[in-house]
């Protein structure tokens, strides 16, 4: 059994083309992400999966393996599967390539959960929703879980729905999905071979395909949603947070 961390980093981001090479506090974004992932204990390999030679060169410069993947793959999950080429019992962690402040401890926890609990095919994370704005935003994905922390459903709408009165954010009912995934190798290979289901296409949420085909997803609780770079305007915000945390 191997545990493989994969960072999908394609050039053609819709909102920020080439963002993997955007300078963040003087270094390419992909270098910060790779460095954080390498600090996670228990990973046998860290791979940057990309379709661009410039991103590949930046990844190799910071000592990370590179897998060149086709530019026409339909999703980051397909890119991760192609790069990892996992065996059935391998654990593959899909780490977003725009999260320079990803917590290595969260990566470790996801891998441990799958190693120690054979009832789940995937694992992901969620943090509390603290504001009404986030609860109502369709760009913030919500998740509800069962008593054991297994996902029941993901949605862009506020779930659970409070039938009477206003939502109460103090009761621990509302959780924001954090976009990091761990997969068992056999399930990841099956997932990318399945066509999108109606729920996935309706909500534009790929994890609903995993649930549709019977996959169980463990949801780990974390304190923070992360600090990603989605647009050029996010660079200054992320740099300020990195300076606040004394990143060098």
CSV table of C-alpha atoms in Angstrom, one decimal, residues 127-215:
chain,number,residue,atom,x,y,z
A,127,UNK,CA,-15.4,23.4,8.6
A,128,UNK,CA,-18.1,25.2,10.4
A,129,UNK,CA,-20.1,27.9,8.5
A,130,UNK,CA,-20.0,31.1,10.6
A,131,UNK,CA,-21.8,33.7,8.4
A,132,UNK,CA,-25.2,34.0,6.8
A,133,UNK,CA,-23.4,35.1,3.6
A,134,UNK,CA,-21.4,31.9,3.3
A,135,UNK,CA,-24.5,29.8,4.1
A,136,UNK,CA,-26.5,31.4,1.3
A,137,UNK,CA,-23.6,31.6,-1.3
A,138,UNK,CA,-23.8,29.0,-4.1
A,139,UNK,CA,-20.1,29.1,-4.4
A,140,UNK,CA,-19.8,27.7,-0.8
A,141,UNK,CA,-20.6,23.9,-0.9
A,142,UNK,CA,-22.4,22.6,2.2
A,143,UNK,CA,-22.4,19.0,3.5
A,144,UNK,CA,-24.5,17.1,6.0
A,145,UNK,CA,-23.3,14.0,7.7
A,146,UNK,CA,-24.5,11.0,9.6
A,147,UNK,CA,-23.6,10.1,13.3
A,148,UNK,CA,-20.3,8.6,12.3
A,149,UNK,CA,-19.2,11.6,10.1
A,150,UNK,CA,-20.1,10.0,6.8
A,151,UNK,CA,-21.4,12.3,4.1
A,152,UNK,CA,-25.2,12.2,3.5
A,153,UNK,CA,-25.3,14.9,0.8
A,154,UNK,CA,-23.5,17.9,-0.6
A,155,UNK,CA,-25.3,20.9,-2.0
A,156,UNK,CA,-24.7,24.5,-3.0
A,157,UNK,CA,-28.0,25.5,-1.2
A,158,UNK,CA,-28.2,25.8,2.6
A,159,UNK,CA,-28.6,22.4,4.1
A,160,UNK,CA,-30.1,21.3,6.4
A,161,UNK,CA,-33.1,23.5,5.7
A,162,UNK,CA,-34.7,25.0,8.8
A,163,UNK,CA,-38.4,24.7,8.1
A,164,UNK,CA,-39.5,27.3,10.7
A,165,UNK,CA,-37.6,30.5,11.3
A,166,UNK,CA,-34.2,31.6,10.4
A,167,UNK,CA,-31.1,29.3,10.3
A,168,UNK,CA,-29.2,29.1,13.6
A,169,UNK,CA,-25.5,29.1,13.0
A,170,UNK,CA,-24.6,28.5,16.7
A,171,UNK,CA,-26.0,24.9,16.8
A,172,UNK,CA,-23.3,23.2,14.7
A,173,UNK,CA,-25.6,22.2,11.9
A,174,UNK,CA,-24.0,24.0,9.0
A,175,UNK,CA,-20.7,22.8,7.5
A,176,UNK,CA,-18.7,24.0,4.6
A,177,UNK,CA,-17.0,21.5,2.4
A,178,UNK,CA,-13.3,21.9,2.1
A,179,UNK,CA,-12.0,20.7,-1.3
A,180,UNK,CA,-9.4,18.1,-0.5
A,181,UNK,CA,-10.0,14.4,-1.2
A,182,UNK,CA,-8.5,11.0,-0.3
A,183,UNK,CA,-9.4,8.0,-2.4
A,184,UNK,CA,-8.8,4.3,-2.3
A,185,UNK,CA,-7.0,3.4,-5.5
A,186,UNK,CA,-9.5,1.0,-6.8
A,187,UNK,CA,-12.4,3.4,-6.2
A,188,UNK,CA,-10.6,6.3,-7.9
A,189,UNK,CA,-10.0,4.3,-11.0
A,190,UNK,CA,-13.7,3.3,-11.0
A,191,UNK,CA,-14.8,6.9,-10.4
A,192,UNK,CA,-13.1,8.4,-13.4
A,193,UNK,CA,-14.6,5.7,-15.6
A,194,UNK,CA,-18.1,6.5,-14.6
A,195,UNK,CA,-20.1,9.2,-16.5
A,196,UNK,CA,-21.4,12.2,-14.6
A,197,UNK,CA,-24.8,11.5,-12.9
A,198,UNK,CA,-27.8,13.7,-13.0
A,199,UNK,CA,-27.2,15.0,-9.4
A,200,UNK,CA,-23.6,15.9,-10.3
A,201,UNK,CA,-24.6,17.8,-13.4
A,202,UNK,CA,-27.4,19.6,-11.5
A,203,UNK,CA,-25.2,20.8,-8.6
A,204,UNK,CA,-21.9,20.8,-10.5
A,205,UNK,CA,-20.4,18.7,-7.7
A,206,UNK,CA,-18.2,15.8,-8.7
A,207,UNK,CA,-18.4,14.1,-5.3
A,208,UNK,CA,-22.1,13.4,-5.9
A,209,UNK,CA,-21.0,11.0,-8.7
A,210,UNK,CA,-19.0,9.1,-6.0
A,211,UNK,CA,-22.1,8.8,-3.8
A,212,UNK,CA,-24.3,7.9,-6.7
A,213,UNK,CA,-22.2,4.8,-7.5
A,214,UNK,CA,-22.3,3.8,-3.8
A,215,UNK,CA,-19.1,5.3,-2.5
